[in-house]
Structure formats: C-alpha cells, structure tokens
DNA sequence: ATTATCGGTATCCTTTTGTATATCGGTTAC
DNA sequence: GTAACCGATATACAAAAGGATACCGATAAT
C-alpha cells in the first residue's frame, strides 16, 4: 500500500471521526436505533448526559444527516428525533464496536 | 430490546470509545497497520500530529494492549512499535469506518 | 396560586485535548 | 566545533468538550 493510499485513508477516517466524535454521539445513536424519539426519552436513557450536551449533540447529528428533527404543533410543543435511512449504514459498524468493547472489557480485566 | 440490554450496550460502547477516543488514535492505527514501526516514521505519516501528542497516544494504545513497544540497545536508541494480534481484531472495524467516511464525504457534498 | 410539561438556551466553570516550541543525553557525522 | 539522530519530556498556552445550574414562554394540571 503506498503513501498516497494511506493519506486517503487518513482523510476518510477523519470524516468518520468528525461525524461521530465525542463522548456521547455513539451512545445517542444506540439509544435512538431503539426507537427513542423524544428529547427527554433519549436523555433518560443515557446515564449522566446533560440536556445542554444532548441538545448540542443532536444538532451535530442532524447536520450530518444522521437524524431528522420534526416539530409538531402541540401544546406543549413536541419534537421527534429519528435516525435516517442513511444512519442505518452506521448500525453494523456500531454493533461491531459494541461487540469489540464488550470483548475489550473482558480482555483488560480489572479495569473499571 | 429492553432497557437493561441497552444499558449494557452503552457500557460496551463506552469501553470502545475509551480505547480509541481522540483525534489521533485511529489515524495512528491505520498507519501502523501498514507496518510503520518507528516513532518518526509514524509521525511523518500523519500530517500535523506533534511529537508530544504522538507520544501520549502511543502510551495510551500500549496501556490498552493495542500496541507493543520494544526498546533496542542501539546508538542512538531504537524503539519499535507494533500492533498486537489483539489489535488486529479492530482492523475490520476501522476498515468499515474508513469506507463509511469515504461515503460520508461524498454524501455531505460541499463539506470540507 | 404553584408546579409541571416541552425542548431547549444561557451562563459559568472545570476538565480534557490538542498546539507550538524547546530541550534532554549519548553518541555519530560533517 | 556544529548539527543530527533517537524518542521522548517540559512548558505554556489555546481550543474544545463537557458538567452544573438556572432560566425561557405558552400552556395545562394541581
């Protein structure tokens, strides 16, 4: 594999990283794959995430076309978030990551 | 899928995240999968990474048993870094990430 | 009247990550 | 003599991410 090829790969991995970087995005997606649509539902499903961070992360995910945000004219207002079809392309990767994480936890025994 | 199952998944994805988080680790691994072993080689293969950050990231990767560090008694001293067999379990995931990133770049056209 | 809902935003602060630059000691090369 | 190698560490700083807390308006519920 030549140098140019690697440089390309580095660009692509950077794009991947940009789309899902940070402490919370993967967790948010995992929860949302399971059909949690409302802000509070998502928040309640993820231990320790603040509304401030969740709000920002959802915005990022929307910009990257991984989720949609639909506003309903109710009282109080209702917002629904949903993973896009495009986001489903990420699901098998995230599943593999999760499996790997499980395995890693066992491999690095004693780590908390 | 029940709540407990999701909470487990969140733990595992956190473990995954802890192992490879940050701007540089994935890039470092990509370069190292391609058999770059020496500190300077790795650094020269990754645009814009500083020696300070590379040093720290390599240390993290070693702690997580993803790479090994071998010291040779030469003058000047020679250090070789190598991906572990264990780290090879990550390779297909990273490959999928890279492919996804390439696709994402095209999907989000116009983004730099 | 107060409290709750809803999905946020505002403000302030702390922590973490990352950048830029210099330096280290024991050699070797020019 | 100076510069280079080697893989770091030191220092100072900037930027980003994340945590903690309070608050918003238009209702509805108690």
PDB file of C-alpha atoms (C1' of nucleotides) in Angstrom:
ATOM      1  CA  UNK A   1       0.000   0.000   0.000  1.00  0.00           C
ATOM      2  CA  UNK A   2       1.556   3.275  -0.997  1.00  0.00           C
ATOM      3  CA  UNK A   3       1.735   6.515   0.832  1.00  0.00           C
ATOM      4  CA  UNK A   4      -0.938   8.227  -1.176  1.00  0.00           C
ATOM      5  CA  UNK A   5      -3.349   5.449  -0.414  1.00  0.00           C
ATOM      6  CA  UNK A   6      -2.731   5.855   3.306  1.00  0.00           C
ATOM      7  CA  UNK A   7      -3.202   9.575   3.143  1.00  0.00           C
ATOM      8  CA  UNK A   8      -6.574   8.959   1.575  1.00  0.00           C
ATOM      9  CA  UNK A   9      -7.490   6.575   4.324  1.00  0.00           C
ATOM     10  CA  UNK A  10      -6.479   9.156   6.904  1.00  0.00           C
ATOM     11  CA  UNK A  11      -8.825  11.647   5.283  1.00  0.00           C
ATOM     12  CA  UNK A  12     -11.707   9.235   5.310  1.00  0.00           C
ATOM     13  CA  UNK A  13     -11.176   8.174   8.911  1.00  0.00           C
ATOM     14  CA  UNK A  14     -11.132  11.847   9.794  1.00  0.00           C
ATOM     15  CA  UNK A  15     -14.507  12.236   8.118  1.00  0.00           C
ATOM     16  CA  UNK A  16     -15.829   9.311  10.085  1.00  0.00           C
ATOM     17  CA  UNK A  17     -14.409  10.784  13.256  1.00  0.00           C
ATOM     18  CA  UNK A  18     -15.939  14.180  12.572  1.00  0.00           C
ATOM     19  CA  UNK A  19     -19.379  12.641  12.160  1.00  0.00           C
ATOM     20  CA  UNK A  20     -19.400  10.678  15.404  1.00  0.00           C
ATOM     21  CA  UNK A  21     -16.692  12.162  17.614  1.00  0.00           C
ATOM     22  CA  UNK A  22     -17.058  12.913  21.272  1.00  0.00           C
ATOM     23  CA  UNK A  23     -18.183  11.171  24.362  1.00  0.00           C
ATOM     24  CA  UNK A  24     -21.838  10.917  23.562  1.00  0.00           C
ATOM     25  CA  UNK A  25     -22.765  10.519  19.930  1.00  0.00           C
ATOM     26  CA  UNK A  26     -22.425   6.768  19.705  1.00  0.00           C
ATOM     27  CA  UNK A  27     -24.491   6.298  22.836  1.00  0.00           C
ATOM     28  CA  UNK A  28     -27.141   8.607  21.472  1.00  0.00           C
ATOM     29  CA  UNK A  29     -27.323   6.623  18.252  1.00  0.00           C
ATOM     30  CA  UNK A  30     -27.532   3.313  20.078  1.00  0.00           C
ATOM     31  CA  UNK A  31     -30.459   4.602  22.077  1.00  0.00           C
ATOM     32  CA  UNK A  32     -32.120   6.060  19.015  1.00  0.00           C
ATOM     33  CA  UNK A  33     -31.756   2.879  16.975  1.00  0.00           C
ATOM     34  CA  UNK A  34     -34.039   1.503  19.604  1.00  0.00           C
ATOM     35  CA  UNK A  35     -36.742   3.949  18.624  1.00  0.00           C
ATOM     36  CA  UNK A  36     -36.405   6.582  21.265  1.00  0.00           C
ATOM     37  CA  UNK A  37     -37.612   9.772  19.652  1.00  0.00           C
ATOM     38  CA  UNK A  38     -38.300  12.402  22.277  1.00  0.00           C
ATOM     39  CA  UNK A  39     -35.635  14.597  23.816  1.00  0.00           C
ATOM     40  CA  UNK A  40     -36.452  13.556  27.359  1.00  0.00           C
ATOM     41  CA  UNK A  41     -36.681   9.902  26.417  1.00  0.00           C
ATOM     42  CA  UNK A  42     -33.240   9.990  24.892  1.00  0.00           C
ATOM     43  CA  UNK A  43     -31.840  11.841  27.843  1.00  0.00           C
ATOM     44  CA  UNK A  44     -33.381   9.474  30.361  1.00  0.00           C
ATOM     45  CA  UNK A  45     -31.912   6.517  28.516  1.00  0.00           C
ATOM     46  CA  UNK A  46     -28.346   7.733  28.789  1.00  0.00           C
ATOM     47  CA  UNK A  47     -26.911   7.915  32.315  1.00  0.00           C
ATOM     48  CA  UNK A  48     -25.316  11.251  33.162  1.00  0.00           C
ATOM     49  CA  UNK A  49     -25.828  13.171  29.970  1.00  0.00           C
ATOM     50  CA  UNK A  50     -26.921  16.780  30.466  1.00  0.00           C
ATOM     51  CA  UNK A  51     -29.644  18.451  28.451  1.00  0.00           C
ATOM     52  CA  UNK A  52     -27.139  21.007  27.358  1.00  0.00           C
ATOM     53  CA  UNK A  53     -24.833  18.406  25.802  1.00  0.00           C
ATOM     54  CA  UNK A  54     -27.651  16.318  24.375  1.00  0.00           C
ATOM     55  CA  UNK A  55     -29.040  19.368  22.625  1.00  0.00           C
ATOM     56  CA  UNK A  56     -25.722  20.141  21.021  1.00  0.00           C
ATOM     57  CA  UNK A  57     -25.043  16.552  20.009  1.00  0.00           C
ATOM     58  CA  UNK A  58     -28.447  16.165  18.409  1.00  0.00           C
ATOM     59  CA  UNK A  59     -27.763  19.275  16.398  1.00  0.00           C
ATOM     60  CA  UNK A  60     -24.467  17.885  15.160  1.00  0.00           C
ATOM     61  CA  UNK A  61     -26.065  14.591  14.221  1.00  0.00           C
ATOM     62  CA  UNK A  62     -28.739  16.447  12.287  1.00  0.00           C
ATOM     63  CA  UNK A  63     -26.178  18.476  10.358  1.00  0.00           C
ATOM     64  CA  UNK A  64     -24.504  15.247   9.333  1.00  0.00           C
ATOM     65  CA  UNK A  65     -27.826  13.858   8.124  1.00  0.00           C
ATOM     66  CA  UNK A  66     -27.780  11.062  10.646  1.00  0.00           C
ATOM     67  CA  UNK A  67     -31.059  12.112  12.265  1.00  0.00           C
ATOM     68  CA  UNK A  68     -34.099  14.172  11.443  1.00  0.00           C
ATOM     69  CA  UNK A  69     -35.908  16.569  13.743  1.00  0.00           C
ATOM     70  CA  UNK A  70     -39.662  17.004  13.314  1.00  0.00           C
ATOM     71  CA  UNK A  71     -41.651  19.717  15.104  1.00  0.00           C
ATOM     72  CA  UNK A  72     -45.320  19.032  15.881  1.00  0.00           C
ATOM     73  CA  UNK A  73     -47.727  21.838  16.671  1.00  0.00           C
ATOM     74  CA  UNK A  74     -48.903  20.593  20.046  1.00  0.00           C
ATOM     75  CA  UNK A  75     -49.110  22.139  23.477  1.00  0.00           C
ATOM     76  CA  UNK A  76     -46.569  21.859  24.825  1.00  0.00           C
ATOM     77  CA  UNK A  77     -44.599  21.589  21.622  1.00  0.00           C
ATOM     78  CA  UNK A  78     -43.490  18.126  20.607  1.00  0.00           C
ATOM     79  CA  UNK A  79     -40.249  17.367  18.856  1.00  0.00           C
ATOM     80  CA  UNK A  80     -39.397  13.985  17.453  1.00  0.00           C
ATOM     81  CA  UNK A  81     -35.955  12.821  16.502  1.00  0.00           C
ATOM     82  CA  UNK A  82     -35.456   9.878  14.229  1.00  0.00           C
ATOM     83  CA  UNK A  83     -32.484   8.096  12.721  1.00  0.00           C
ATOM     84  CA  UNK A  84     -32.291   8.432   8.958  1.00  0.00           C
ATOM     85  CA  UNK A  85     -32.037   5.611   6.485  1.00  0.00           C
ATOM     86  CA  UNK A  86     -28.544   6.882   5.881  1.00  0.00           C
ATOM     87  CA  UNK A  87     -27.787   6.435   9.562  1.00  0.00           C
ATOM     88  CA  UNK A  88     -28.700   2.783   9.252  1.00  0.00           C
ATOM     89  CA  UNK A  89     -25.487   2.346   7.251  1.00  0.00           C
ATOM     90  CA  UNK A  90     -23.689   3.024  10.509  1.00  0.00           C
ATOM     91  CA  UNK A  91     -25.548   0.462  12.519  1.00  0.00           C
ATOM     92  CA  UNK A  92     -23.492  -2.616  11.699  1.00  0.00           C
ATOM     93  CA  UNK A  93     -20.310  -0.666  12.445  1.00  0.00           C
ATOM     94  CA  UNK A  94     -21.625   0.432  15.802  1.00  0.00           C
ATOM     95  CA  UNK A  95     -22.694  -3.111  16.530  1.00  0.00           C
ATOM     96  CA  UNK A  96     -19.172  -4.288  15.839  1.00  0.00           C
ATOM     97  CA  UNK A  97     -17.787  -1.543  18.031  1.00  0.00           C
ATOM     98  CA  UNK A  98     -20.096  -2.605  20.827  1.00  0.00           C
ATOM     99  CA  UNK A  99     -19.091  -6.223  20.497  1.00  0.00           C
ATOM    100  CA  UNK A 100     -15.472  -5.211  20.483  1.00  0.00           C
ATOM    101  CA  UNK A 101     -15.989  -3.077  23.573  1.00  0.00           C
ATOM    102  CA  UNK A 102     -17.539  -5.991  25.379  1.00  0.00           C
ATOM    103  CA  UNK A 103     -14.621  -8.152  24.469  1.00  0.00           C
ATOM    104  CA  UNK A 104     -12.181  -5.402  25.418  1.00  0.00           C
ATOM    105  CA  UNK A 105     -13.703  -5.046  28.832  1.00  0.00           C
ATOM    106  CA  UNK A 106     -13.029  -8.711  29.426  1.00  0.00           C
ATOM    107  CA  UNK A 107      -9.538  -8.540  27.940  1.00  0.00           C
ATOM    108  CA  UNK A 108      -8.470  -5.635  30.085  1.00  0.00           C
ATOM    109  CA  UNK A 109      -9.583  -7.344  33.248  1.00  0.00           C
ATOM    110  CA  UNK A 110      -9.616  -5.284  36.358  1.00  0.00           C
ATOM    111  CA  UNK A 111     -10.123  -2.063  34.523  1.00  0.00           C
ATOM    112  CA  UNK A 112     -13.182  -0.114  35.573  1.00  0.00           C
TER     113      UNK A 112
ATOM    114  CA  UNK B   1     -34.804  -4.918  23.363  1.00  0.00           C
ATOM    115  CA  UNK B   2     -35.219  -3.966  26.981  1.00  0.00           C
ATOM    116  CA  UNK B   3     -33.705  -1.191  28.957  1.00  0.00           C
ATOM    117  CA  UNK B   4     -31.145  -3.339  30.675  1.00  0.00           C
ATOM    118  CA  UNK B   5     -29.857  -4.594  27.372  1.00  0.00           C
ATOM    119  CA  UNK B   6     -29.393  -1.051  26.151  1.00  0.00           C
ATOM    120  CA  UNK B   7     -27.598  -0.043  29.306  1.00  0.00           C
ATOM    121  CA  UNK B   8     -25.178  -2.901  28.692  1.00  0.00           C
ATOM    122  CA  UNK B   9     -24.608  -1.729  25.152  1.00  0.00           C
ATOM    123  CA  UNK B  10     -23.915   1.768  26.408  1.00  0.00           C
ATOM    124  CA  UNK B  11     -21.248   0.383  28.719  1.00  0.00           C
ATOM    125  CA  UNK B  12     -19.586  -1.551  25.951  1.00  0.00           C
ATOM    126  CA  UNK B  13     -19.597   1.348  23.526  1.00  0.00           C
ATOM    127  CA  UNK B  14     -18.027   3.428  26.261  1.00  0.00           C
ATOM    128  CA  UNK B  15     -15.269   0.856  26.557  1.00  0.00           C
ATOM    129  CA  UNK B  16     -14.734   1.010  22.837  1.00  0.00           C
ATOM    130  CA  UNK B  17     -14.663   4.787  22.966  1.00  0.00           C
ATOM    131  CA  UNK B  18     -12.185   4.814  25.824  1.00  0.00           C
ATOM    132  CA  UNK B  19      -9.805   2.610  23.862  1.00  0.00           C
ATOM    133  CA  UNK B  20      -9.752   4.684  20.690  1.00  0.00           C
ATOM    134  CA  UNK B  21     -11.016   8.139  21.625  1.00  0.00           C
ATOM    135  CA  UNK B  22      -9.500  11.377  20.495  1.00  0.00           C
ATOM    136  CA  UNK B  23      -8.445  12.944  17.277  1.00  0.00           C
ATOM    137  CA  UNK B  24      -5.461  10.772  16.537  1.00  0.00           C
ATOM    138  CA  UNK B  25      -5.690   7.178  17.663  1.00  0.00           C
ATOM    139  CA  UNK B  26      -7.494   5.787  14.642  1.00  0.00           C
ATOM    140  CA  UNK B  27      -5.084   7.508  12.290  1.00  0.00           C
ATOM    141  CA  UNK B  28      -2.159   6.132  14.228  1.00  0.00           C
ATOM    142  CA  UNK B  29      -3.558   2.623  13.989  1.00  0.00           C
ATOM    143  CA  UNK B  30      -4.199   2.929  10.272  1.00  0.00           C
ATOM    144  CA  UNK B  31      -0.622   3.960   9.727  1.00  0.00           C
ATOM    145  CA  UNK B  32       0.693   1.219  11.978  1.00  0.00           C
ATOM    146  CA  UNK B  33      -1.359  -1.490  10.305  1.00  0.00           C
ATOM    147  CA  UNK B  34       0.761  -0.601   7.355  1.00  0.00           C
ATOM    148  CA  UNK B  35       3.862  -1.596   9.231  1.00  0.00           C
ATOM    149  CA  UNK B  36       5.223   1.724  10.318  1.00  0.00           C
ATOM    150  CA  UNK B  37       7.120   0.969  13.494  1.00  0.00           C
ATOM    151  CA  UNK B  38       9.392   3.846  14.347  1.00  0.00           C
ATOM    152  CA  UNK B  39       8.247   6.951  16.171  1.00  0.00           C
ATOM    153  CA  UNK B  40       9.451   9.302  13.450  1.00  0.00           C
ATOM    154  CA  UNK B  41       8.015   7.128  10.710  1.00  0.00           C
ATOM    155  CA  UNK B  42       4.618   7.190  12.328  1.00  0.00           C
ATOM    156  CA  UNK B  43       4.815  10.897  12.898  1.00  0.00           C
ATOM    157  CA  UNK B  44       5.876  11.601   9.333  1.00  0.00           C
ATOM    158  CA  UNK B  45       2.977   9.568   8.035  1.00  0.00           C
ATOM    159  CA  UNK B  46       0.355  11.587   9.822  1.00  0.00           C
ATOM    160  CA  UNK B  47       0.014  15.204   8.700  1.00  0.00           C
ATOM    161  CA  UNK B  48       0.088  17.728  11.508  1.00  0.00           C
ATOM    162  CA  UNK B  49       0.496  15.483  14.514  1.00  0.00           C
ATOM    163  CA  UNK B  50       3.001  16.789  17.075  1.00  0.00           C
ATOM    164  CA  UNK B  51       5.600  14.616  18.770  1.00  0.00           C
ATOM    165  CA  UNK B  52       4.077  15.480  22.070  1.00  0.00           C
ATOM    166  CA  UNK B  53       0.645  14.142  21.150  1.00  0.00           C
ATOM    167  CA  UNK B  54       2.011  11.098  19.352  1.00  0.00           C
ATOM    168  CA  UNK B  55       3.981  10.158  22.421  1.00  0.00           C
ATOM    169  CA  UNK B  56       0.943  10.346  24.612  1.00  0.00           C
ATOM    170  CA  UNK B  57      -1.319   8.490  22.222  1.00  0.00           C
ATOM    171  CA  UNK B  58       1.159   5.680  21.780  1.00  0.00           C
ATOM    172  CA  UNK B  59       1.291   5.316  25.521  1.00  0.00           C
ATOM    173  CA  UNK B  60      -2.490   5.054  25.720  1.00  0.00           C
ATOM    174  CA  UNK B  61      -2.570   2.477  22.957  1.00  0.00           C
ATOM    175  CA  UNK B  62       0.062   0.448  24.770  1.00  0.00           C
ATOM    176  CA  UNK B  63      -1.899   0.502  28.022  1.00  0.00           C
ATOM    177  CA  UNK B  64      -4.875  -0.868  26.148  1.00  0.00           C
ATOM    178  CA  UNK B  65      -2.755  -3.678  24.713  1.00  0.00           C
ATOM    179  CA  UNK B  66      -3.273  -2.494  21.162  1.00  0.00           C
ATOM    180  CA  UNK B  67       0.434  -1.994  20.507  1.00  0.00           C
ATOM    181  CA  UNK B  68       3.745  -3.137  21.912  1.00  0.00           C
ATOM    182  CA  UNK B  69       6.835  -1.016  22.441  1.00  0.00           C
ATOM    183  CA  UNK B  70      10.236  -2.658  22.092  1.00  0.00           C
ATOM    184  CA  UNK B  71      13.468  -0.940  23.058  1.00  0.00           C
ATOM    185  CA  UNK B  72      16.651  -1.937  21.225  1.00  0.00           C
ATOM    186  CA  UNK B  73      20.087  -1.173  22.626  1.00  0.00           C
ATOM    187  CA  UNK B  74      21.430   0.746  19.664  1.00  0.00           C
ATOM    188  CA  UNK B  75      23.065   4.121  19.307  1.00  0.00           C
ATOM    189  CA  UNK B  76      21.008   6.161  19.052  1.00  0.00           C
ATOM    190  CA  UNK B  77      18.410   4.122  20.883  1.00  0.00           C
ATOM    191  CA  UNK B  78      15.802   2.466  18.724  1.00  0.00           C
ATOM    192  CA  UNK B  79      12.217   1.960  19.691  1.00  0.00           C
ATOM    193  CA  UNK B  80       9.822  -0.108  17.678  1.00  0.00           C
ATOM    194  CA  UNK B  81       6.081  -0.024  17.961  1.00  0.00           C
ATOM    195  CA  UNK B  82       3.958  -2.818  16.628  1.00  0.00           C
ATOM    196  CA  UNK B  83       0.265  -3.582  16.535  1.00  0.00           C
ATOM    197  CA  UNK B  84      -0.695  -6.600  18.624  1.00  0.00           C
ATOM    198  CA  UNK B  85      -2.610  -9.612  17.416  1.00  0.00           C
ATOM    199  CA  UNK B  86      -5.373  -8.332  19.633  1.00  0.00           C
ATOM    200  CA  UNK B  87      -5.309  -5.072  17.742  1.00  0.00           C
ATOM    201  CA  UNK B  88      -5.990  -6.980  14.536  1.00  0.00           C
ATOM    202  CA  UNK B  89      -9.497  -7.600  15.882  1.00  0.00           C
ATOM    203  CA  UNK B  90     -10.041  -3.893  15.381  1.00  0.00           C
ATOM    204  CA  UNK B  91      -8.852  -3.792  11.819  1.00  0.00           C
ATOM    205  CA  UNK B  92     -12.084  -4.797  10.069  1.00  0.00           C
ATOM    206  CA  UNK B  93     -13.988  -2.254  12.151  1.00  0.00           C
ATOM    207  CA  UNK B  94     -11.587   0.503  11.223  1.00  0.00           C
ATOM    208  CA  UNK B  95     -11.804  -0.549   7.615  1.00  0.00           C
ATOM    209  CA  UNK B  96     -15.560  -0.208   7.775  1.00  0.00           C
ATOM    210  CA  UNK B  97     -15.219   3.164   9.414  1.00  0.00           C
ATOM    211  CA  UNK B  98     -12.876   4.295   6.667  1.00  0.00           C
ATOM    212  CA  UNK B  99     -15.239   3.104   3.957  1.00  0.00           C
ATOM    213  CA  UNK B 100     -18.100   4.837   5.691  1.00  0.00           C
ATOM    214  CA  UNK B 101     -16.107   8.021   5.981  1.00  0.00           C
ATOM    215  CA  UNK B 102     -15.356   7.963   2.266  1.00  0.00           C
ATOM    216  CA  UNK B 103     -19.010   7.535   1.533  1.00  0.00           C
ATOM    217  CA  UNK B 104     -19.918  10.237   4.028  1.00  0.00           C
ATOM    218  CA  UNK B 105     -17.597  12.707   2.406  1.00  0.00           C
ATOM    219  CA  UNK B 106     -19.437  12.173  -0.833  1.00  0.00           C
ATOM    220  CA  UNK B 107     -22.854  12.283   0.808  1.00  0.00           C
ATOM    221  CA  UNK B 108     -22.201  15.555   2.547  1.00  0.00           C
ATOM    222  CA  UNK B 109     -21.065  17.179  -0.660  1.00  0.00           C
ATOM    223  CA  UNK B 110     -19.524  20.539  -0.352  1.00  0.00           C
ATOM    224  CA  UNK B 111     -18.350  19.990   3.166  1.00  0.00           C
ATOM    225  CA  UNK B 112     -14.623  20.483   3.658  1.00  0.00           C
TER     226      UNK B 112
ATOM    227  C1'  DA C   1     -51.882  30.388  43.240  1.00  0.00           C
ATOM    228  C1'  DT C   2     -47.854  26.950  42.278  1.00  0.00           C
ATOM    229  C1'  DT C   3     -45.963  23.278  39.683  1.00  0.00           C
ATOM    230  C1'  DA C   4     -45.249  20.657  35.597  1.00  0.00           C
ATOM    231  C1'  DT C   5     -44.564  19.967  30.646  1.00  0.00           C
ATOM    232  C1'  DC C   6     -41.788  20.664  26.495  1.00  0.00           C
ATOM    233  C1'  DG C   7     -37.224  21.360  24.304  1.00  0.00           C
ATOM    234  C1'  DG C   8     -34.400  23.739  24.596  1.00  0.00           C
ATOM    235  C1'  DT C   9     -30.751  28.163  25.655  1.00  0.00           C
ATOM    236  C1'  DA C  10     -27.777  30.932  28.798  1.00  0.00           C
ATOM    237  C1'  DT C  11     -24.146  31.312  31.886  1.00  0.00           C
ATOM    238  C1'  DC C  12     -20.299  29.969  34.246  1.00  0.00           C
ATOM    239  C1'  DC C  13     -16.969  26.830  35.278  1.00  0.00           C
ATOM    240  C1'  DT C  14     -13.938  22.650  35.007  1.00  0.00           C
ATOM    241  C1'  DT C  15     -11.627  19.238  32.565  1.00  0.00           C
ATOM    242  C1'  DT C  16      -9.598  17.379  28.651  1.00  0.00           C
ATOM    243  C1'  DT C  17      -7.461  17.544  24.378  1.00  0.00           C
ATOM    244  C1'  DG C  18      -4.539  19.467  21.331  1.00  0.00           C
ATOM    245  C1'  DT C  19      -0.800  23.029  19.535  1.00  0.00           C
ATOM    246  C1'  DA C  20       3.718  25.144  19.485  1.00  0.00           C
ATOM    247  C1'  DT C  21       8.165  25.167  20.842  1.00  0.00           C
ATOM    248  C1'  DA C  22      12.143  23.910  23.273  1.00  0.00           C
ATOM    249  C1'  DT C  23      15.039  20.764  25.492  1.00  0.00           C
ATOM    250  C1'  DC C  24      17.297  16.296  27.190  1.00  0.00           C
ATOM    251  C1'  DG C  25      21.881  12.806  26.919  1.00  0.00           C
ATOM    252  C1'  DG C  26      24.852   9.882  24.463  1.00  0.00           C
ATOM    253  C1'  DT C  27      26.533   9.266  20.641  1.00  0.00           C
ATOM    254  C1'  DT C  28      27.740   9.919  15.317  1.00  0.00           C
ATOM    255  C1'  DA C  29      28.518  12.583  11.120  1.00  0.00           C
ATOM    256  C1'  DC C  30      30.016  16.574   8.843  1.00  0.00           C
TER     257       DC C  30
ATOM    258  C1'  DG D   1      33.328  22.810  16.516  1.00  0.00           C
ATOM    259  C1'  DT D   2      28.078  22.301  14.997  1.00  0.00           C
ATOM    260  C1'  DA D   3      24.299  19.556  13.566  1.00  0.00           C
ATOM    261  C1'  DA D   4      21.804  15.385  13.510  1.00  0.00           C
ATOM    262  C1'  DC D   5      19.783  11.269  15.390  1.00  0.00           C
ATOM    263  C1'  DC D   6      16.574   8.995  18.670  1.00  0.00           C
ATOM    264  C1'  DG D   7      12.212   9.175  21.427  1.00  0.00           C
ATOM    265  C1'  DA D   8      10.842  11.244  24.310  1.00  0.00           C
ATOM    266  C1'  DT D   9       9.510  15.190  28.285  1.00  0.00           C
ATOM    267  C1'  DA D  10       8.760  20.098  29.727  1.00  0.00           C
ATOM    268  C1'  DT D  11       6.432  24.301  29.402  1.00  0.00           C
ATOM    269  C1'  DA D  12       2.973  27.432  28.221  1.00  0.00           C
ATOM    270  C1'  DC D  13      -0.985  28.222  26.013  1.00  0.00           C
ATOM    271  C1'  DA D  14      -5.330  27.705  23.192  1.00  0.00           C
ATOM    272  C1'  DA D  15      -9.259  25.309  21.961  1.00  0.00           C
ATOM    273  C1'  DA D  16     -12.724  22.173  22.637  1.00  0.00           C
ATOM    274  C1'  DA D  17     -15.594  19.285  25.240  1.00  0.00           C
ATOM    275  C1'  DG D  18     -18.236  18.534  28.918  1.00  0.00           C
ATOM    276  C1'  DG D  19     -20.559  19.475  33.718  1.00  0.00           C
ATOM    277  C1'  DA D  20     -23.676  22.113  36.711  1.00  0.00           C
ATOM    278  C1'  DT D  21     -27.281  25.078  37.250  1.00  0.00           C
ATOM    279  C1'  DA D  22     -30.761  28.222  36.090  1.00  0.00           C
ATOM    280  C1'  DC D  23     -33.969  30.016  33.133  1.00  0.00           C
ATOM    281  C1'  DC D  24     -37.376  30.820  28.920  1.00  0.00           C
ATOM    282  C1'  DG D  25     -42.788  31.090  27.095  1.00  0.00           C
ATOM    283  C1'  DA D  26     -47.143  29.069  26.385  1.00  0.00           C
ATOM    284  C1'  DT D  27     -49.842  26.352  28.094  1.00  0.00           C
ATOM    285  C1'  DA D  28     -52.084  22.524  31.355  1.00  0.00           C
ATOM    286  C1'  DA D  29     -52.643  20.366  35.802  1.00  0.00           C
ATOM    287  C1'  DT D  30     -52.982  20.532  40.671  1.00  0.00           C
TER     288       DT D  30
END
